Each structure stands twice: as structure tokens, then as C-alpha cells.
Coordinates of C-alpha atoms and ligand atoms in Angstrom, one line a residue:
M1 CA 0.0 0.0 0.0
T2 CA 1.3 3.4 -0.9
I3 CA 0.3 6.3 1.3
A4 CA 0.5 10.0 0.4
V5 CA 0.3 12.9 2.8
T6 CA -0.7 16.4 1.6
A7 CA 0.6 19.7 3.0
V8 CA 3.6 17.7 4.2
S9 CA 5.7 20.9 4.4
G10 CA 3.3 22.0 7.3
Q11 CA 3.6 21.0 10.9
L12 CA 0.7 18.5 10.9
G13 CA 1.5 16.9 7.6
G14 CA 5.1 16.7 8.5
A15 CA 4.3 15.1 11.9
I16 CA 2.1 12.5 10.3
A17 CA 4.8 11.6 7.8
R18 CA 7.4 11.4 10.6
N19 CA 5.0 9.1 12.5
L20 CA 4.3 6.8 9.6
I21 CA 7.9 6.4 8.7
K22 CA 8.5 4.7 12.1
T23 CA 6.5 1.7 11.0
Y24 CA 6.1 2.1 7.3
P25 CA 8.7 1.5 4.5
Q26 CA 9.9 4.8 3.2
E27 CA 9.5 3.8 -0.5
T28 CA 5.7 3.5 0.0
L29 CA 5.3 6.9 1.6
I30 CA 4.9 10.1 -0.6
G31 CA 4.7 13.7 0.6
L32 CA 2.7 16.2 -1.4
A33 CA 3.5 19.9 -1.0
R34 CA 2.2 23.1 -2.5
T35 CA 5.7 24.4 -2.2
P36 CA 8.0 21.4 -2.6
A37 CA 11.1 23.4 -1.6
N38 CA 9.5 23.8 1.9
A39 CA 9.4 20.0 2.3
K40 CA 12.8 19.3 0.9
G41 CA 14.4 19.1 4.4
L42 CA 11.7 16.6 5.6
G43 CA 12.1 14.6 2.4
T44 CA 15.8 14.3 3.0
E45 CA 15.4 13.7 6.8
I46 CA 13.1 10.7 6.4
G47 CA 14.0 9.7 2.9
I48 CA 10.6 10.1 1.2
E49 CA 9.7 11.3 -2.3
I50 CA 8.1 14.8 -2.4
R51 CA 5.7 15.6 -5.2
P52 CA 4.0 18.9 -6.0
G53 CA 0.5 19.1 -4.5
D54 CA -1.2 22.6 -4.8
Y55 CA -4.9 22.2 -3.9
G56 CA -5.6 24.8 -6.6
K57 CA -4.1 22.7 -9.4
P58 CA -6.2 19.7 -10.3
E59 CA -4.0 18.4 -13.1
Q60 CA -0.9 18.6 -10.9
L61 CA -2.8 16.8 -8.1
H62 CA -3.9 14.0 -10.5
A63 CA -0.3 13.5 -11.7
S64 CA 1.1 13.4 -8.2
L65 CA -1.5 10.9 -6.9
E66 CA -0.7 8.3 -9.6
G67 CA 0.1 5.0 -7.9
V68 CA -1.2 6.2 -4.5
D69 CA -3.6 3.9 -2.6
T70 CA -4.4 5.9 0.5
L71 CA -4.4 9.7 0.8
L72 CA -4.2 11.9 3.9
L73 CA -5.9 15.2 3.1
V74 CA -4.8 18.0 5.5
S75 CA -7.4 20.7 5.7
G76 CA -6.3 23.9 3.9
M77 CA -5.7 27.4 5.2
D78 CA -7.6 29.6 2.7
A79 CA -10.8 31.5 3.2
P80 CA -13.7 29.0 3.9
D81 CA -15.4 29.4 0.4
L82 CA -12.1 28.8 -1.4
R83 CA -11.2 25.8 0.8
I84 CA -14.3 23.8 -0.3
G85 CA -13.3 24.0 -3.9
Q86 CA -9.7 23.3 -3.2
H87 CA -10.5 20.2 -1.2
R88 CA -12.9 19.1 -4.0
N89 CA -9.9 19.3 -6.4
V90 CA -8.0 16.9 -4.2
I91 CA -10.9 14.5 -3.8
E92 CA -11.6 14.5 -7.6
A93 CA -7.9 14.0 -8.4
A94 CA -7.8 11.1 -5.9
K95 CA -10.7 9.4 -7.6
S96 CA -9.4 9.9 -11.1
A97 CA -5.9 8.7 -10.2
G98 CA -7.2 5.5 -8.6
V99 CA -6.8 6.3 -4.9
Q100 CA -8.9 3.9 -2.8
K101 CA -9.2 5.6 0.6
I102 CA -9.1 9.2 1.8
V103 CA -8.5 10.2 5.4
Y104 CA -9.4 13.9 6.1
T105 CA -8.3 16.1 8.9
S106 CA -11.4 18.1 9.9
I107 CA -12.0 20.2 13.0
Q108 CA -14.2 20.3 16.0
G109 CA -16.1 23.6 16.4
V110 CA -19.5 25.4 16.6
E111 CA -21.3 25.0 13.3
E112 CA -23.6 28.1 13.7
G113 CA -23.3 31.6 15.2
T114 CA -19.7 32.2 15.9
A115 CA -17.0 34.0 13.9
F116 CA -15.3 30.6 13.5
S117 CA -18.5 28.9 12.2
A118 CA -17.8 29.6 8.5
V119 CA -14.5 27.7 8.8
V120 CA -16.3 24.8 10.6
Q121 CA -19.0 24.8 7.9
S122 CA -16.4 24.5 5.2
N123 CA -14.8 21.6 7.0
R124 CA -18.3 20.0 7.3
Q125 CA -18.9 20.4 3.6
T126 CA -15.6 18.7 2.8
E127 CA -16.6 15.9 5.2
A128 CA -19.8 15.5 3.2
D129 CA -17.8 15.5 0.0
V130 CA -15.5 12.8 1.3
R131 CA -18.4 10.7 2.5
A132 CA -20.1 11.0 -0.9
C133 CA -17.1 10.5 -3.1
G134 CA -17.4 6.7 -3.3
L135 CA -14.0 5.9 -1.9
D136 CA -13.3 4.4 1.5
Y137 CA -12.7 7.1 4.0
A138 CA -12.1 8.0 7.6
I139 CA -12.5 11.5 9.1
G140 CA -10.9 13.0 12.2
R141 CA -12.3 16.1 13.9
N142 CA -9.2 17.7 15.5
G143 CA -9.4 19.5 18.8
I144 CA -7.4 22.7 19.4
Y145 CA -3.6 22.6 19.1
I146 CA -2.1 23.4 22.5
E147 CA 1.3 24.3 21.0
P148 CA 0.3 27.9 20.1
D149 CA -0.4 28.6 23.8
V150 CA 3.1 27.3 24.7
E151 CA 4.7 29.4 21.9
Y152 CA 2.8 32.4 23.2
I153 CA 4.4 32.2 26.6
E154 CA 6.5 35.4 26.3
S155 CA 3.3 37.4 25.4
Y156 CA 1.4 35.8 28.3
K157 CA 4.3 36.6 30.6
A158 CA 4.3 40.2 29.5
R159 CA 0.6 40.5 30.2
G160 CA 0.8 38.4 33.4
E161 CA -2.4 36.7 32.5
I162 CA -4.4 34.6 30.0
A163 CA -7.4 36.7 29.0
N164 CA -10.0 35.4 26.5
S165 CA -13.7 34.6 26.2
A166 CA -13.6 30.9 27.0
G167 CA -14.8 31.5 30.6
N168 CA -15.2 28.2 32.5
G169 CA -15.6 26.2 29.3
K170 CA -13.5 23.1 29.1
C171 CA -11.4 22.6 25.9
G172 CA -10.3 19.3 24.4
Y173 CA -6.8 20.3 23.3
T174 CA -4.4 18.1 21.5
T175 CA -0.8 18.2 20.0
R176 CA 0.2 17.6 16.4
A177 CA 2.4 14.7 17.6
E178 CA -0.7 13.0 19.2
L179 CA -2.8 13.7 16.1
A180 CA -0.1 12.2 13.9
H181 CA -0.3 9.0 15.8
A182 CA -4.1 8.9 15.5
Y183 CA -4.0 9.7 11.8
A184 CA -1.3 7.0 11.2
C185 CA -3.9 4.5 12.8
L186 CA -6.7 5.8 10.6
L187 CA -4.5 5.5 7.5
T188 CA -3.1 2.0 8.1
S189 CA -6.2 0.2 9.5
D190 CA -9.5 -0.4 7.7
T191 CA -11.3 -0.9 11.1
F192 CA -12.2 2.8 11.2
N193 CA -13.4 3.2 7.6
G194 CA -16.7 5.0 7.1
Q195 CA -16.5 6.8 10.5
T196 CA -15.8 10.2 12.0
F197 CA -13.9 10.6 15.2
N198 CA -13.3 13.5 17.7
L199 CA -9.6 13.6 18.3
Y200 CA -8.3 15.4 21.4
G201 CA -7.0 14.8 24.9
P202 CA -8.4 15.5 28.4
Q203 CA -10.6 18.6 28.5
I204 CA -9.2 21.5 30.6
T205 CA -10.3 25.0 31.5
Q206 CA -8.2 28.1 30.9
T207 CA -7.5 28.3 34.6
Q208 CA -6.1 24.8 34.4
L209 CA -4.1 25.8 31.3
A210 CA -2.6 28.7 33.2
A211 CA -1.6 26.4 36.0
Y212 CA 0.1 23.9 33.6
L213 CA 2.0 26.8 31.9
N214 CA 3.0 28.1 35.4
G215 CA 4.3 24.7 36.3
A216 CA 6.3 24.4 33.1
F217 CA 7.7 27.9 32.9
G218 CA 7.8 29.2 36.5
T219 CA 5.2 31.9 35.7
T220 CA 2.4 33.2 37.8
L221 CA -0.3 33.6 35.1
T222 CA -3.9 34.0 36.2
Y223 CA -7.0 33.7 34.0
R224 CA -9.3 36.6 33.2
E225 CA -12.6 36.1 31.3
M226 CA -13.4 38.6 28.5
T227 CA -16.7 39.0 26.6
P228 CA -16.7 37.4 23.2
E229 CA -17.0 40.9 21.6
D230 CA -14.1 42.3 23.5
F231 CA -11.9 39.3 22.8
I232 CA -12.6 39.4 19.0
A233 CA -11.7 43.1 19.1
D234 CA -8.5 42.3 21.0
R235 CA -7.4 39.5 18.6
T236 CA -8.4 41.5 15.5
A237 CA -6.2 44.4 16.7
E238 CA -3.2 42.0 17.0
L239 CA -3.8 39.5 14.2
G240 CA -5.9 41.3 11.6
D241 CA -9.4 41.0 10.1
F242 CA -9.2 37.4 8.9
I243 CA -7.5 35.5 11.7
G244 CA -8.6 37.7 14.6
P245 CA -12.4 36.9 14.4
I246 CA -11.5 33.2 13.8
I247 CA -9.5 33.0 17.0
G248 CA -12.4 34.8 18.8
G249 CA -14.9 32.4 17.4
I250 CA -12.8 29.4 18.6
Y251 CA -12.8 30.7 22.2
E252 CA -16.6 31.3 22.0
G253 CA -16.9 27.7 21.0
I254 CA -14.9 26.7 24.1
R255 CA -17.3 29.0 26.2
R256 CA -20.3 27.1 24.7
G257 CA -18.8 23.7 25.5
I258 CA -18.3 22.4 22.0
Y259 CA -14.8 21.1 22.8
D260 CA -16.1 19.4 25.9
A261 CA -17.7 16.6 23.9
P262 CA -16.4 13.0 24.4
S263 CA -13.2 12.2 22.6
D264 CA -12.6 9.1 20.5
F265 CA -8.8 9.4 20.6
A266 CA -8.1 6.3 22.7
A267 CA -10.4 4.1 20.5
V268 CA -8.5 5.2 17.4
A269 CA -5.0 5.4 18.8
G270 CA -5.2 2.2 20.8
R271 CA -4.0 4.1 23.9
P272 CA -5.0 7.2 25.9
H273 CA -4.0 10.6 24.7
Q274 CA -0.8 11.9 26.4
S275 CA -1.8 13.5 29.7
W276 CA -1.3 17.2 30.1
E277 CA 0.9 16.5 33.2
D278 CA 3.3 14.5 31.0
Y279 CA 3.2 17.0 28.1
F280 CA 4.0 20.1 30.3
Q281 CA 6.6 18.2 32.3
S282 CA 8.3 17.3 29.0
L283 CA 8.5 21.1 28.2
S284 CA 10.3 21.9 31.5
S285 CA 12.8 19.0 31.4
Ligands
NAP301 N1 -6.7 22.4 15.4 C1 -6.2 23.6 15.4 O1 -6.0 24.2 16.5 C2 -5.8 24.3 14.2 C3 -5.1 25.5 14.2 C4 -4.6 26.1 13.0 C5 -4.9 25.4 11.8 N2 -5.6 24.2 11.8 C6 -5.8 23.5 10.6 O2 -4.8 22.4 10.5 C7 -4.2 22.5 9.3 C8 -2.7 22.0 9.4 O3 -2.1 22.7 10.4 P1 -0.5 22.9 10.5 O4 -0.2 23.1 11.9 O5 0.1 21.8 9.7 O6 -0.4 24.3 9.7 P2 0.9 24.9 9.0 O7 2.2 24.4 9.7 O8 0.8 26.4 8.9 O9 1.0 24.3 7.5 C9 0.0 24.6 6.6 C10 0.3 23.7 5.4 O10 -0.8 23.9 4.4 C11 -0.2 24.0 3.2 N3 -1.1 24.7 2.3 C12 -1.7 25.9 2.5 N4 -2.5 26.1 1.4 C13 -2.3 25.1 0.5 C14 -2.8 24.8 -0.8 N5 -3.7 25.7 -1.4 N6 -2.5 23.7 -1.4 C15 -1.7 22.8 -0.7 N7 -1.1 23.0 0.5 C16 -1.5 24.2 1.1 C17 1.1 24.8 3.4 O11 2.0 24.7 2.3 P3 3.2 25.7 2.0 O12 4.4 25.1 2.5 O13 3.1 25.8 0.5 O14 2.8 27.0 2.7 C18 1.6 24.1 4.7 O15 2.2 22.9 4.3 C19 -4.3 23.9 8.8 O16 -4.2 23.9 7.4 C20 -5.7 24.3 9.3 O17 -6.7 23.9 8.4 C21 -6.0 23.7 13.0

């Protein structure tokens, strides 16, 4: 079986390829990249072929998927309306090139009424397109990456607090490394075909997140709740008109409890998700 991973130059695609190579022969793993130069280092590191894979280029995608049996489609980054068509390009190219199974990295999130909902809806549409495409499939709905909170530590330190609109909502966070393990399982086992899985670890509040960060980095961060409107304005001022409201909408989803749904991680991965105690301890050691 030959497996291809799209967006392999990115952090999630790269982590999935690195995970697969541990148990899978390198000659049967192919990385697709919109910008192959960005994946050159990974290709050399783990010894896999890198082929061009721009979601906006159907003919290129078809050529690059020749000989591929199973495809991991990483959700794109463009505006929601553009993403749907780009993902359809990948699905159509997979069908015409003879791919037999697609695994899609979707997201957890509120489907209506937040500034993130258009992104969630675009992922739901791609889920529907994958289910209807006639190939075998499996879909993961990823929780929120925890790494950005860790990377943001200097900004949190400068502010002395974590301030957002999540309130007391619990969030099913995850890491790209843990997702990579779960996606390797979805790709290499047919047990999960035809199903959709919530993929994240133990749910925690922002107050618990602050405590974990304090334990790892020796900080004294506290948590302060903001209104959804104030937090969107705060993020838009720092991150701009596209990403700012999206981040605000994600935290409104946490506030509403959407990320506090049961996780299927252990059922897919064959083991529990890494505990947050272990994860944050690994950062401080
Ligand atoms: N769960 C979460 O908390 C969360 C947070 C952020 C994003 N996401 C989603 O998760 C996905 C993967 O995350 P990540 O951490 O791997 O992001 P990342 O490190 O920023 O990588 C994004 C990847 O997408 C590729 N890409 C973008 N547009 C493309 C296109 N039109 N055709 C083909 N490839 C394209 C990029 O290729 P280049 O090298 O050419 O730029 C890059 O490889 C994101 O795309 C997003 O949908 C989830």
C-alpha cells in the first residue's frame, strides 16, 4: 500500500509523515507539498519522495496521486469558500488517479453563530464531499492545538495573564504529535473506515491551562474572562481582520462547551492521549 500525505511541508502533515515512517517503509510513503522546496528538508530527513500538491491545481494533483492507494488530506488554510473547492480538487484528483481511501483532517467547532463557524462549515462540507465520493474514508475532527499557547508564553508573561472569552468552558486540546499517531492509525487500519472521530485529549479550563503553563515555565499567570465581543476586538487588533475573528470564534466555542464533547482518541489510537501533566513536564525538562 502506498500512502501520500498532503501539506507535508506543514507542521501537521510533517508530523504525520514522521510518525508513519517509524513503522512504514519509506518507499511506500509520498509527501505532497504546494511548495516542494518547503518540504525538501523533511524529504531528506526521512527519505521520502516529495511531489507537487497545490490544492488549486487539479492536473498537478492528479499526476502526483498516480500510484497512491491511501491519501491523507490535511485541511487547507484559505478562506472558507475557497477551501471547499480546493478540497474538492484533491478529492476528484484522488478518484481519477485510482486512490482507494481518503483520510481527512477536519476540525471540532461550533457550526452556527460564531466568527469561526464559516470555517467549521467549510470543513463539514468537505466531510460531506469525502463521504459522498465513493472511496473508502475516515475522518478526524481535531481539537485545538495546545502548542500555540506554549509558543505564546512570552506574550502571556508580558501580560501576566491569559485573557479570553472561554470562561469556564473546558477545551479538548491536542498536540500535532498525538494527532499524527491517531492519523497513522486511521490510514493504516480499515477498522475505522466510514466513521468520523473526535480527536483530542483530556478537557481542561483556561484556569487549568494557566496552572500547567505556570508549572512548566515558572510563571504566575492568572486567567481573566473577557466578553466574546471584547476578545474578538483584541485579537483583530493584533492579528488582523481574517484570523482575529476566527480566534475569537474558537474561544466562543470553548465557552459554549463544543470542545467538551467525548473524545474518540483512545479508540482510534489504541492508547489514551498523552496526559497534560506529561506534556507540560516534557517542556520543562
Ligand atoms: N486544530 C487547530 O487548533 C488548528 C489551528 C490552526 C490550523 N488548523 C488546521 O490544521 C491544518 C494544518 O495545520 P498545520 O499546523 O500543519 O499548519 P501549518 O504548519 O501552517 O501548515 C499549513 C500547510 O498547508 C499548506 N497549504 C496551504 N495552502 C495550501 C494549498 N492551497 N495547497 C496545498 N497546500 C497548502 C502549506 O503549504 P506551503 O508550505 O506551501 O505554505 C503548509 O504545508 C491547517 O491547514 C488548518 O486547516 C488547525
